[in-house]
PDB file of C-alpha atoms (C1' of nucleotides) in Angstrom:
ATOM      1  CA  UNK E   7       4.314 -28.911 -19.351  1.00  0.00           C
ATOM      2  CA  UNK E   8       4.179 -25.547 -17.726  1.00  0.00           C
ATOM      3  CA  UNK E   9      -0.046 -25.742 -15.940  1.00  0.00           C
ATOM      4  CA  UNK E  10      -2.840 -23.590 -18.500  1.00  0.00           C
ATOM      5  CA  UNK E  11      -4.333 -21.209 -15.411  1.00  0.00           C
ATOM      6  CA  UNK E  12      -3.330 -20.548 -12.391  1.00  0.00           C
ATOM      7  CA  UNK E  13      -5.758 -19.421  -8.805  1.00  0.00           C
ATOM      8  CA  UNK E  14      -5.389 -16.004  -7.382  1.00  0.00           C
ATOM      9  CA  UNK E  15      -3.768 -17.830  -4.295  1.00  0.00           C
ATOM     10  CA  UNK E  16      -0.427 -18.690  -6.866  1.00  0.00           C
ATOM     11  CA  UNK E  17      -0.538 -15.629  -8.653  1.00  0.00           C
ATOM     12  CA  UNK E  18       0.109 -14.528  -5.101  1.00  0.00           C
ATOM     13  CA  UNK E  19       2.409 -16.389  -4.498  1.00  0.00           C
ATOM     14  CA  UNK E  20       4.418 -16.317  -7.450  1.00  0.00           C
ATOM     15  CA  UNK E  21       4.924 -12.373  -7.235  1.00  0.00           C
ATOM     16  CA  UNK E  22       4.564 -11.872  -3.178  1.00  0.00           C
ATOM     17  CA  UNK E  23       1.279 -10.036  -3.479  1.00  0.00           C
ATOM     18  CA  UNK E  24      -1.855 -10.261  -0.854  1.00  0.00           C
ATOM     19  CA  UNK E  25      -4.657 -11.535  -2.801  1.00  0.00           C
ATOM     20  CA  UNK E  26      -6.501  -9.072  -1.680  1.00  0.00           C
ATOM     21  CA  UNK E  27      -4.760  -6.280  -3.351  1.00  0.00           C
ATOM     22  CA  UNK E  28      -4.253  -8.723  -6.724  1.00  0.00           C
ATOM     23  CA  UNK E  29      -8.023  -7.965  -6.573  1.00  0.00           C
ATOM     24  CA  UNK E  30      -8.055  -4.670  -6.016  1.00  0.00           C
ATOM     25  CA  UNK E  31      -5.762  -4.438  -8.869  1.00  0.00           C
ATOM     26  CA  UNK E  32      -8.383  -5.941 -11.207  1.00  0.00           C
ATOM     27  CA  UNK E  33     -10.802  -3.555  -9.278  1.00  0.00           C
ATOM     28  CA  UNK E  34      -8.891  -0.633 -10.453  1.00  0.00           C
ATOM     29  CA  UNK E  35      -8.577  -2.236 -14.043  1.00  0.00           C
ATOM     30  CA  UNK E  36      -4.618  -2.207 -13.670  1.00  0.00           C
ATOM     31  CA  UNK E  37      -4.712  -5.620 -14.053  1.00  0.00           C
ATOM     32  CA  UNK E  38      -7.435  -7.358 -16.689  1.00  0.00           C
ATOM     33  CA  UNK E  39     -10.561  -9.951 -15.444  1.00  0.00           C
ATOM     34  CA  UNK E  40      -9.373 -13.355 -16.234  1.00  0.00           C
ATOM     35  CA  UNK E  41     -11.764 -15.745 -16.918  1.00  0.00           C
ATOM     36  CA  UNK E  42     -13.416 -17.573 -14.546  1.00  0.00           C
ATOM     37  CA  UNK E  43     -13.767 -21.480 -13.705  1.00  0.00           C
ATOM     38  CA  UNK E  44     -16.967 -23.064 -12.853  1.00  0.00           C
ATOM     39  CA  UNK E  45     -16.894 -22.696  -9.432  1.00  0.00           C
ATOM     40  CA  UNK E  46     -17.037 -18.767 -10.965  1.00  0.00           C
ATOM     41  CA  UNK E  47     -13.144 -18.446  -9.074  1.00  0.00           C
ATOM     42  CA  UNK E  48     -10.334 -16.251 -11.122  1.00  0.00           C
ATOM     43  CA  UNK E  49      -8.405 -18.556 -13.500  1.00  0.00           C
ATOM     44  CA  UNK E  50      -4.887 -16.552 -13.751  1.00  0.00           C
ATOM     45  CA  UNK E  51      -2.451 -16.882 -17.690  1.00  0.00           C
ATOM     46  CA  UNK E  52       0.929 -16.316 -17.865  1.00  0.00           C
ATOM     47  CA  UNK E  53       0.331 -12.954 -19.185  1.00  0.00           C
ATOM     48  CA  UNK E  54      -1.525 -11.901 -16.094  1.00  0.00           C
ATOM     49  CA  UNK E  55       1.335 -13.665 -13.607  1.00  0.00           C
ATOM     50  CA  UNK E  56       3.246 -11.607 -16.554  1.00  0.00           C
ATOM     51  CA  UNK E  57       1.564  -8.003 -15.497  1.00  0.00           C
ATOM     52  CA  UNK E  58       0.874  -8.514 -12.651  1.00  0.00           C
ATOM     53  CA  UNK E  59       5.213  -9.766 -12.201  1.00  0.00           C
ATOM     54  CA  UNK E  60       5.881  -6.587 -13.370  1.00  0.00           C
ATOM     55  CA  UNK E  61       3.280  -4.575 -11.854  1.00  0.00           C
ATOM     56  CA  UNK E  62       4.753  -5.013  -9.148  1.00  0.00           C
ATOM     57  CA  UNK E  63       8.270  -5.018  -9.581  1.00  0.00           C
ATOM     58  CA  UNK E  64       8.233  -1.429 -10.571  1.00  0.00           C
ATOM     59  CA  UNK E  65       5.501  -1.359  -7.192  1.00  0.00           C
ATOM     60  CA  UNK E  66       9.269  -2.208  -5.654  1.00  0.00           C
ATOM     61  CA  UNK E  67      10.833   0.026  -7.838  1.00  0.00           C
ATOM     62  CA  UNK E  68       8.350   2.828  -6.138  1.00  0.00           C
ATOM     63  CA  UNK E  69       6.485   4.283  -9.300  1.00  0.00           C
ATOM     64  CA  UNK E  70       3.756   4.593  -8.497  1.00  0.00           C
ATOM     65  CA  UNK E  71       0.698   2.629 -10.279  1.00  0.00           C
ATOM     66  CA  UNK E  72      -0.356   5.588 -12.116  1.00  0.00           C
ATOM     67  CA  UNK E  73       3.286   6.024 -13.163  1.00  0.00           C
ATOM     68  CA  UNK E  74       2.722   1.493 -13.775  1.00  0.00           C
ATOM     69  CA  UNK E  75      -0.085   2.155 -16.025  1.00  0.00           C
ATOM     70  CA  UNK E  76       1.374   4.390 -17.901  1.00  0.00           C
ATOM     71  CA  UNK E  77       4.867   2.314 -18.629  1.00  0.00           C
ATOM     72  CA  UNK E  78       2.116  -0.030 -19.342  1.00  0.00           C
ATOM     73  CA  UNK E  79       0.381   1.268 -22.254  1.00  0.00           C
ATOM     74  CA  UNK E  80       4.013   2.330 -23.687  1.00  0.00           C
ATOM     75  CA  UNK E  81       4.657  -1.870 -23.396  1.00  0.00           C
ATOM     76  CA  UNK E  82       1.805  -2.314 -25.883  1.00  0.00           C
ATOM     77  CA  UNK E  83       1.996  -0.900 -28.475  1.00  0.00           C
ATOM     78  CA  UNK E  84       5.380  -1.442 -29.593  1.00  0.00           C
ATOM     79  CA  UNK E  85       7.439   0.369 -32.066  1.00  0.00           C
ATOM     80  CA  UNK E  86       7.529   3.494 -30.840  1.00  0.00           C
ATOM     81  CA  UNK E  87      10.347   4.701 -29.281  1.00  0.00           C
ATOM     82  CA  UNK E  88      11.697   4.692 -25.745  1.00  0.00           C
ATOM     83  CA  UNK E  89      12.455   7.602 -25.225  1.00  0.00           C
ATOM     84  CA  UNK E  90       8.920   7.813 -23.260  1.00  0.00           C
ATOM     85  CA  UNK E  91      10.387   5.104 -20.721  1.00  0.00           C
ATOM     86  CA  UNK E  92      13.572   6.304 -20.186  1.00  0.00           C
ATOM     87  CA  UNK E  93      12.753  10.528 -19.581  1.00  0.00           C
ATOM     88  CA  UNK E  94      10.084   8.684 -16.888  1.00  0.00           C
ATOM     89  CA  UNK E  95      13.144   6.635 -14.941  1.00  0.00           C
ATOM     90  CA  UNK E  96      15.068   9.843 -14.687  1.00  0.00           C
ATOM     91  CA  UNK E  97      11.832  11.553 -13.365  1.00  0.00           C
ATOM     92  CA  UNK E  98      11.662   8.895 -10.660  1.00  0.00           C
ATOM     93  CA  UNK E  99      15.287   9.216 -10.402  1.00  0.00           C
ATOM     94  CA  UNK E 100      14.979  12.541  -9.311  1.00  0.00           C
ATOM     95  CA  UNK E 101      12.321  12.342  -7.460  1.00  0.00           C
ATOM     96  CA  UNK E 102      14.468   9.119  -5.172  1.00  0.00           C
ATOM     97  CA  UNK E 103      17.411  11.544  -5.108  1.00  0.00           C
ATOM     98  CA  UNK E 104      15.502  14.409  -3.618  1.00  0.00           C
ATOM     99  CA  UNK E 105      13.919  11.630  -0.888  1.00  0.00           C
ATOM    100  CA  UNK E 106      17.622  10.653  -0.401  1.00  0.00           C
ATOM    101  CA  UNK E 107      19.482  13.685   0.460  1.00  0.00           C
ATOM    102  CA  UNK E 108      16.038  15.166   2.757  1.00  0.00           C
ATOM    103  CA  UNK E 109      16.456  11.648   4.250  1.00  0.00           C
ATOM    104  CA  UNK E 110      20.563  12.568   4.504  1.00  0.00           C
ATOM    105  CA  UNK E 111      19.677  16.080   6.345  1.00  0.00           C
ATOM    106  CA  UNK E 112      17.213  14.619   8.562  1.00  0.00           C
ATOM    107  CA  UNK E 113      19.646  11.990  10.151  1.00  0.00           C
ATOM    108  CA  UNK E 114      22.015  15.039  10.820  1.00  0.00           C
ATOM    109  CA  UNK E 115      19.751  16.576  12.113  1.00  0.00           C
ATOM    110  CA  UNK E 116      18.305  13.326  14.373  1.00  0.00           C
ATOM    111  CA  UNK E 117      21.515  11.352  15.550  1.00  0.00           C
ATOM    112  CA  UNK E 118      22.647  15.483  16.764  1.00  0.00           C
ATOM    113  CA  UNK E 119      20.017  15.242  18.847  1.00  0.00           C
ATOM    114  CA  UNK E 120      20.138  11.496  20.398  1.00  0.00           C
ATOM    115  CA  UNK E 121      22.539  10.937  23.313  1.00  0.00           C
ATOM    116  CA  UNK E 122      22.396  14.606  24.524  1.00  0.00           C
ATOM    117  CA  UNK E 123      19.265  13.438  27.478  1.00  0.00           C
ATOM    118  CA  UNK E 124      20.481  10.660  29.514  1.00  0.00           C
ATOM    119  CA  UNK E 125      20.155  11.727  32.596  1.00  0.00           C
ATOM    120  CA  UNK E 126      18.155  15.286  32.292  1.00  0.00           C
ATOM    121  CA  UNK E 127      14.489  15.689  33.405  1.00  0.00           C
ATOM    122  CA  UNK E 128      12.088  16.390  30.419  1.00  0.00           C
ATOM    123  CA  UNK E 129      12.374  19.551  31.125  1.00  0.00           C
ATOM    124  CA  UNK E 130      15.693  20.486  30.026  1.00  0.00           C
ATOM    125  CA  UNK E 131      15.561  17.709  27.263  1.00  0.00           C
ATOM    126  CA  UNK E 132      17.749  18.567  24.355  1.00  0.00           C
ATOM    127  CA  UNK E 133      15.628  17.433  21.463  1.00  0.00           C
ATOM    128  CA  UNK E 134      12.515  18.467  22.975  1.00  0.00           C
ATOM    129  CA  UNK E 135      13.499  21.907  22.880  1.00  0.00           C
ATOM    130  CA  UNK E 136      15.159  21.334  19.518  1.00  0.00           C
ATOM    131  CA  UNK E 137      11.179  20.590  18.787  1.00  0.00           C
ATOM    132  CA  UNK E 138       9.561  24.265  20.192  1.00  0.00           C
ATOM    133  CA  UNK E 139       8.947  26.799  18.354  1.00  0.00           C
ATOM    134  CA  UNK E 140      11.841  28.686  17.024  1.00  0.00           C
TER     135      UNK E 140
ATOM    136  CA  UNK W   8       3.069  43.853  21.897  1.00  0.00           C
ATOM    137  CA  UNK W   9       2.759  40.234  21.067  1.00  0.00           C
ATOM    138  CA  UNK W  10      -1.310  40.084  19.536  1.00  0.00           C
ATOM    139  CA  UNK W  11      -3.179  37.301  21.892  1.00  0.00           C
ATOM    140  CA  UNK W  12      -5.356  35.571  19.132  1.00  0.00           C
ATOM    141  CA  UNK W  13      -4.658  34.218  15.581  1.00  0.00           C
ATOM    142  CA  UNK W  14      -7.227  33.472  13.046  1.00  0.00           C
ATOM    143  CA  UNK W  15      -6.972  30.187  11.889  1.00  0.00           C
ATOM    144  CA  UNK W  16      -5.597  30.988   8.822  1.00  0.00           C
ATOM    145  CA  UNK W  17      -2.710  33.956  10.619  1.00  0.00           C
ATOM    146  CA  UNK W  18      -1.322  30.502  12.350  1.00  0.00           C
ATOM    147  CA  UNK W  19      -1.709  28.170   9.193  1.00  0.00           C
ATOM    148  CA  UNK W  20       0.875  30.575   7.627  1.00  0.00           C
ATOM    149  CA  UNK W  21       2.700  30.918  10.551  1.00  0.00           C
ATOM    150  CA  UNK W  22       3.320  27.495  10.408  1.00  0.00           C
ATOM    151  CA  UNK W  23       3.358  26.419   6.631  1.00  0.00           C
ATOM    152  CA  UNK W  24       0.439  24.590   7.246  1.00  0.00           C
ATOM    153  CA  UNK W  25      -2.861  24.810   5.354  1.00  0.00           C
ATOM    154  CA  UNK W  26      -5.921  25.933   6.981  1.00  0.00           C
ATOM    155  CA  UNK W  27      -7.720  22.523   6.582  1.00  0.00           C
ATOM    156  CA  UNK W  28      -4.990  20.710   8.238  1.00  0.00           C
ATOM    157  CA  UNK W  29      -4.920  22.359  11.111  1.00  0.00           C
ATOM    158  CA  UNK W  30      -8.281  22.422  11.333  1.00  0.00           C
ATOM    159  CA  UNK W  31      -8.404  17.756  10.272  1.00  0.00           C
ATOM    160  CA  UNK W  32      -5.437  17.761  13.355  1.00  0.00           C
ATOM    161  CA  UNK W  33      -8.283  19.666  16.136  1.00  0.00           C
ATOM    162  CA  UNK W  34     -11.025  16.602  15.127  1.00  0.00           C
ATOM    163  CA  UNK W  35      -8.005  13.931  15.597  1.00  0.00           C
ATOM    164  CA  UNK W  36      -7.363  15.954  18.743  1.00  0.00           C
ATOM    165  CA  UNK W  37      -3.663  16.712  18.783  1.00  0.00           C
ATOM    166  CA  UNK W  38      -4.389  20.392  18.511  1.00  0.00           C
ATOM    167  CA  UNK W  39      -6.223  21.640  20.918  1.00  0.00           C
ATOM    168  CA  UNK W  40      -9.830  23.250  20.457  1.00  0.00           C
ATOM    169  CA  UNK W  41      -9.149  27.430  20.973  1.00  0.00           C
ATOM    170  CA  UNK W  42     -11.999  29.947  22.548  1.00  0.00           C
ATOM    171  CA  UNK W  43     -14.054  31.301  19.175  1.00  0.00           C
ATOM    172  CA  UNK W  44     -14.560  34.742  19.093  1.00  0.00           C
ATOM    173  CA  UNK W  45     -18.895  36.378  18.979  1.00  0.00           C
ATOM    174  CA  UNK W  46     -18.655  35.825  15.062  1.00  0.00           C
ATOM    175  CA  UNK W  47     -16.941  31.398  15.179  1.00  0.00           C
ATOM    176  CA  UNK W  48     -13.955  31.949  13.799  1.00  0.00           C
ATOM    177  CA  UNK W  49     -10.976  30.075  15.758  1.00  0.00           C
ATOM    178  CA  UNK W  50      -8.631  33.157  18.125  1.00  0.00           C
ATOM    179  CA  UNK W  51      -6.160  30.962  18.765  1.00  0.00           C
ATOM    180  CA  UNK W  52      -3.036  31.128  21.604  1.00  0.00           C
ATOM    181  CA  UNK W  53       0.670  31.472  21.010  1.00  0.00           C
ATOM    182  CA  UNK W  54       0.044  28.317  23.532  1.00  0.00           C
ATOM    183  CA  UNK W  55      -1.406  26.426  20.512  1.00  0.00           C
ATOM    184  CA  UNK W  56       1.000  28.576  18.056  1.00  0.00           C
ATOM    185  CA  UNK W  57       3.675  26.482  20.058  1.00  0.00           C
ATOM    186  CA  UNK W  58       2.039  23.242  19.910  1.00  0.00           C
ATOM    187  CA  UNK W  59       1.164  23.157  16.314  1.00  0.00           C
ATOM    188  CA  UNK W  60       4.552  24.534  15.189  1.00  0.00           C
ATOM    189  CA  UNK W  61       6.548  21.175  17.754  1.00  0.00           C
ATOM    190  CA  UNK W  62       3.250  19.288  15.875  1.00  0.00           C
ATOM    191  CA  UNK W  63       4.577  20.595  12.003  1.00  0.00           C
ATOM    192  CA  UNK W  64       8.547  20.864  13.130  1.00  0.00           C
ATOM    193  CA  UNK W  65       8.276  16.389  14.242  1.00  0.00           C
ATOM    194  CA  UNK W  66       6.654  15.670  11.205  1.00  0.00           C
ATOM    195  CA  UNK W  67       8.752  17.117   9.108  1.00  0.00           C
ATOM    196  CA  UNK W  68      11.318  15.369  10.827  1.00  0.00           C
ATOM    197  CA  UNK W  69       8.922  12.121  10.009  1.00  0.00           C
ATOM    198  CA  UNK W  70       7.726  11.141  13.335  1.00  0.00           C
ATOM    199  CA  UNK W  71       4.133   9.891  12.834  1.00  0.00           C
ATOM    200  CA  UNK W  72       1.250  11.332  14.561  1.00  0.00           C
ATOM    201  CA  UNK W  73       1.430   9.004  17.259  1.00  0.00           C
ATOM    202  CA  UNK W  74       4.615   9.723  17.962  1.00  0.00           C
ATOM    203  CA  UNK W  75       3.827  13.713  17.977  1.00  0.00           C
ATOM    204  CA  UNK W  76       1.269  12.105  20.504  1.00  0.00           C
ATOM    205  CA  UNK W  77       3.759  10.355  22.734  1.00  0.00           C
ATOM    206  CA  UNK W  78       6.684  13.327  22.780  1.00  0.00           C
ATOM    207  CA  UNK W  79       3.966  15.750  23.680  1.00  0.00           C
ATOM    208  CA  UNK W  80       2.490  13.795  26.326  1.00  0.00           C
ATOM    209  CA  UNK W  81       5.923  13.968  27.514  1.00  0.00           C
ATOM    210  CA  UNK W  82       6.310  17.086  26.993  1.00  0.00           C
ATOM    211  CA  UNK W  83       3.313  17.806  29.308  1.00  0.00           C
ATOM    212  CA  UNK W  84       4.358  15.878  32.514  1.00  0.00           C
ATOM    213  CA  UNK W  85       7.686  17.961  32.860  1.00  0.00           C
ATOM    214  CA  UNK W  86      10.017  15.780  35.274  1.00  0.00           C
ATOM    215  CA  UNK W  87      10.606  12.485  34.104  1.00  0.00           C
ATOM    216  CA  UNK W  88      13.780  11.807  32.752  1.00  0.00           C
ATOM    217  CA  UNK W  89      13.871  11.935  29.318  1.00  0.00           C
ATOM    218  CA  UNK W  90      15.042   8.483  27.972  1.00  0.00           C
ATOM    219  CA  UNK W  91      12.406   7.463  27.221  1.00  0.00           C
ATOM    220  CA  UNK W  92      12.363  10.897  24.508  1.00  0.00           C
ATOM    221  CA  UNK W  93      15.982   9.736  23.308  1.00  0.00           C
ATOM    222  CA  UNK W  94      14.508   5.847  22.465  1.00  0.00           C
ATOM    223  CA  UNK W  95      11.572   7.413  20.609  1.00  0.00           C
ATOM    224  CA  UNK W  96      14.166  10.227  18.563  1.00  0.00           C
ATOM    225  CA  UNK W  97      16.794   6.423  17.823  1.00  0.00           C
ATOM    226  CA  UNK W  98      14.072   4.497  16.891  1.00  0.00           C
ATOM    227  CA  UNK W  99      13.434   6.367  14.703  1.00  0.00           C
ATOM    228  CA  UNK W 100      17.089   7.429  13.404  1.00  0.00           C
ATOM    229  CA  UNK W 101      17.383   3.592  12.814  1.00  0.00           C
ATOM    230  CA  UNK W 102      13.598   3.438  10.644  1.00  0.00           C
ATOM    231  CA  UNK W 103      15.456   6.569   8.823  1.00  0.00           C
ATOM    232  CA  UNK W 104      18.590   4.190   8.594  1.00  0.00           C
ATOM    233  CA  UNK W 105      16.550   2.306   6.813  1.00  0.00           C
ATOM    234  CA  UNK W 106      14.491   4.108   4.617  1.00  0.00           C
ATOM    235  CA  UNK W 107      18.516   5.557   2.681  1.00  0.00           C
ATOM    236  CA  UNK W 108      19.722   2.177   2.196  1.00  0.00           C
ATOM    237  CA  UNK W 109      16.826   1.165   0.712  1.00  0.00           C
ATOM    238  CA  UNK W 110      15.917   4.098  -1.524  1.00  0.00           C
ATOM    239  CA  UNK W 111      20.012   3.860  -2.585  1.00  0.00           C
ATOM    240  CA  UNK W 112      19.385   0.113  -2.762  1.00  0.00           C
ATOM    241  CA  UNK W 113      16.897   1.837  -5.864  1.00  0.00           C
ATOM    242  CA  UNK W 114      18.215   4.522  -7.042  1.00  0.00           C
ATOM    243  CA  UNK W 115      21.565   1.952  -8.588  1.00  0.00           C
ATOM    244  CA  UNK W 116      19.292  -0.339  -9.411  1.00  0.00           C
ATOM    245  CA  UNK W 117      17.456   2.802 -12.002  1.00  0.00           C
ATOM    246  CA  UNK W 118      20.534   4.808 -12.925  1.00  0.00           C
ATOM    247  CA  UNK W 119      21.952   1.502 -14.039  1.00  0.00           C
ATOM    248  CA  UNK W 120      18.939   0.645 -16.465  1.00  0.00           C
ATOM    249  CA  UNK W 121      18.626   4.491 -17.704  1.00  0.00           C
ATOM    250  CA  UNK W 122      20.266   6.058 -20.542  1.00  0.00           C
ATOM    251  CA  UNK W 123      20.366   2.537 -21.966  1.00  0.00           C
ATOM    252  CA  UNK W 124      17.165   3.927 -24.816  1.00  0.00           C
ATOM    253  CA  UNK W 125      18.902   6.084 -26.676  1.00  0.00           C
ATOM    254  CA  UNK W 126      18.014   4.527 -30.425  1.00  0.00           C
ATOM    255  CA  UNK W 127      15.526   1.368 -29.596  1.00  0.00           C
ATOM    256  CA  UNK W 128      11.750   0.953 -29.780  1.00  0.00           C
ATOM    257  CA  UNK W 129       9.638  -0.446 -27.315  1.00  0.00           C
ATOM    258  CA  UNK W 130      10.063  -3.860 -28.167  1.00  0.00           C
ATOM    259  CA  UNK W 131      13.912  -4.037 -26.441  1.00  0.00           C
ATOM    260  CA  UNK W 132      13.517  -1.165 -24.860  1.00  0.00           C
ATOM    261  CA  UNK W 133      15.695  -2.145 -21.453  1.00  0.00           C
ATOM    262  CA  UNK W 134      13.801  -1.082 -18.739  1.00  0.00           C
ATOM    263  CA  UNK W 135      10.597  -1.874 -19.334  1.00  0.00           C
ATOM    264  CA  UNK W 136      12.840  -6.002 -20.324  1.00  0.00           C
ATOM    265  CA  UNK W 137      14.503  -5.684 -16.938  1.00  0.00           C
ATOM    266  CA  UNK W 138      10.756  -4.577 -15.461  1.00  0.00           C
ATOM    267  CA  UNK W 139       9.552  -7.753 -17.202  1.00  0.00           C
ATOM    268  CA  UNK W 140       9.278 -10.742 -15.366  1.00  0.00           C
ATOM    269  CA  UNK W 141      12.218 -12.800 -15.202  1.00  0.00           C
TER     270      UNK W 141
ATOM    271  C1'  DT D  17     -20.859 -40.150   1.801  1.00  0.00           C
ATOM    272  C1'  DG D  18     -19.752 -37.755   5.127  1.00  0.00           C
ATOM    273  C1'  DT D  19     -17.050 -33.866   7.076  1.00  0.00           C
ATOM    274  C1'  DT D  20     -13.120 -31.453   7.527  1.00  0.00           C
ATOM    275  C1'  DG D  21     -10.726 -27.515   6.799  1.00  0.00           C
ATOM    276  C1'  DA D  22      -8.194 -24.540   2.653  1.00  0.00           C
ATOM    277  C1'  DC D  23      -8.908 -21.984  -0.316  1.00  0.00           C
ATOM    278  C1'  DC D  24     -12.875 -18.663  -3.367  1.00  0.00           C
ATOM    279  C1'  DC D  25     -15.805 -15.436  -3.229  1.00  0.00           C
ATOM    280  C1'  DT D  26     -18.756 -10.476  -3.185  1.00  0.00           C
ATOM    281  C1'  DG D  27     -19.308  -6.506  -1.030  1.00  0.00           C
ATOM    282  C1'  DT D  28     -18.214  -3.093   2.651  1.00  0.00           C
ATOM    283  C1'  DA D  29     -15.165  -0.592   6.143  1.00  0.00           C
ATOM    284  C1'  DC D  30     -10.812   1.474   7.527  1.00  0.00           C
ATOM    285  C1'  DC D  31      -6.056   3.567   7.654  1.00  0.00           C
ATOM    286  C1'  DG D  32      -2.864   7.533   8.096  1.00  0.00           C
ATOM    287  C1'  DA D  33      -2.206  12.336   6.747  1.00  0.00           C
ATOM    288  C1'  DC D  34      -4.367  15.808   4.512  1.00  0.00           C
ATOM    289  C1'  DT D  35      -6.931  17.522   0.824  1.00  0.00           C
ATOM    290  C1'  DA D  36     -10.534  19.630  -1.190  1.00  0.00           C
ATOM    291  C1'  DC D  37     -14.597  21.199  -2.166  1.00  0.00           C
ATOM    292  C1'  DA D  38     -20.339  22.411  -0.969  1.00  0.00           C
ATOM    293  C1'  DG D  39     -22.524  26.068   1.113  1.00  0.00           C
ATOM    294  C1'  DG D  40     -23.245  28.438   3.704  1.00  0.00           C
ATOM    295  C1'  DG D  41     -21.286  33.079   7.325  1.00  0.00           C
ATOM    296  C1'  DT D  42     -18.605  37.175   9.126  1.00  0.00           C
ATOM    297  C1'  DG D  43     -16.051  41.215   8.230  1.00  0.00           C
ATOM    298  C1'  DC D  44     -13.835  45.580   6.893  1.00  0.00           C
ATOM    299  C1'  DA D  45     -13.003  49.048   2.955  1.00  0.00           C
ATOM    300  C1'  DG D  46     -14.420  51.373  -0.031  1.00  0.00           C
TER     301       DG D  46
ATOM    302  C1'  DC L   2     -23.850  48.911  -0.109  1.00  0.00           C
ATOM    303  C1'  DT L   3     -21.380  45.747  -2.136  1.00  0.00           C
ATOM    304  C1'  DG L   4     -17.236  42.297  -3.232  1.00  0.00           C
ATOM    305  C1'  DC L   5     -14.738  40.235  -1.513  1.00  0.00           C
ATOM    306  C1'  DA L   6     -11.100  37.550   1.244  1.00  0.00           C
ATOM    307  C1'  DC L   7     -11.487  34.793   5.028  1.00  0.00           C
ATOM    308  C1'  DC L   8     -13.999  32.468   8.267  1.00  0.00           C
ATOM    309  C1'  DC L   9     -17.484  27.940   9.107  1.00  0.00           C
ATOM    310  C1'  DT L  10     -19.456  22.679   9.093  1.00  0.00           C
ATOM    311  C1'  DG L  11     -19.846  18.356   7.367  1.00  0.00           C
ATOM    312  C1'  DT L  12     -18.714  15.501   4.098  1.00  0.00           C
ATOM    313  C1'  DA L  13     -16.088  12.659   0.618  1.00  0.00           C
ATOM    314  C1'  DG L  14     -11.673  11.492  -2.122  1.00  0.00           C
ATOM    315  C1'  DT L  15      -6.942  10.599  -2.087  1.00  0.00           C
ATOM    316  C1'  DC L  16      -2.824   6.273  -2.395  1.00  0.00           C
ATOM    317  C1'  DG L  17      -2.013   2.229  -2.384  1.00  0.00           C
ATOM    318  C1'  DG L  18      -3.558  -0.989  -0.108  1.00  0.00           C
ATOM    319  C1'  DT L  19      -5.323  -3.618   4.467  1.00  0.00           C
ATOM    320  C1'  DA L  20      -9.262  -6.636   6.594  1.00  0.00           C
ATOM    321  C1'  DC L  21     -13.454  -8.830   7.654  1.00  0.00           C
ATOM    322  C1'  DA L  22     -18.224 -10.489   7.371  1.00  0.00           C
ATOM    323  C1'  DG L  23     -21.256 -13.505   5.409  1.00  0.00           C
ATOM    324  C1'  DG L  24     -20.984 -16.615   2.659  1.00  0.00           C
ATOM    325  C1'  DG L  25     -19.292 -20.774  -1.760  1.00  0.00           C
ATOM    326  C1'  DT L  26     -16.280 -23.860  -4.189  1.00  0.00           C
ATOM    327  C1'  DC L  27     -13.515 -28.672  -3.916  1.00  0.00           C
ATOM    328  C1'  DA L  28      -9.890 -32.253  -2.620  1.00  0.00           C
ATOM    329  C1'  DA L  29      -9.055 -35.531   1.086  1.00  0.00           C
ATOM    330  C1'  DC L  30     -10.000 -38.500   4.403  1.00  0.00           C
ATOM    331  C1'  DA L  31     -12.359 -41.638   8.054  1.00  0.00           C
TER     332       DA L  31
END
DNA sequence: TGTTGACCCTGTACCGACTACAGGGTGCAG
DNA sequence: CTGCACCCTGTAGTCGGTACAGGGTCAACA
């Protein structure tokens, strides 16, 4: 049988989170405060583990904590249609696409600059002049 | 003839920066404090404009303020070989490549989830279950 | 039984790179 | 001379944590 409760350290390790971060999530109200042991240690249930896993995974996917809050709120009130969730994800995908194309533009620009300074002095460094006011 | 001095608002507009950000740059010592008018307004020279343009452009390209500081220090002490600058840029390019591939992986994952929830209820939403503990 | 040492507690301050006021002063046009 | 846009300083807030300081708890081992 599974252990009924987990310490904060176990929870943190299981979800690849720092202990301080778990406490931070509790403080900002995204992870409910668990029961305490007689020694005042936090005692987390499987539900806490599930919720923290959800939060971490969504964070890994780049959702902000506010978006995670929204997703959790939706998940909590079941029986609604999940178009809202889909819309949230689509919006997020559009953000990601924007970032990717920005980074690609940046990459092109920067890689064009590299390797042009092999023996020059700062005075005629192409990277610095590319960054200088046009 | 060009105007000799610029107000903080003009400088900000010319470099697409917020006025508060310009003051912030001065406070952290990356943009030198300009002369003041009799009314205690900041009066920026063309040199300030050039330096701020440099900072903003480097920031747009994703350099941190610390990296910008390093670039400015190099640019200031001319006549050195610019291999250092080149190395800094190469390092940065590697960062960009990492970011791009991370985002692409994320994109794949997220776009696989989207569009699977057309008529379901939250109870069987694939996005939510993909986020739930495995 | 006593003492290590790993873990836990609270509270607060800090990070980067800004952003947003509050509460006041300046400068110019009508 | 009044109104308004702009400027000043100083401080606090944003996001998502991270890093202590200064203590308490617990289990194992001598």
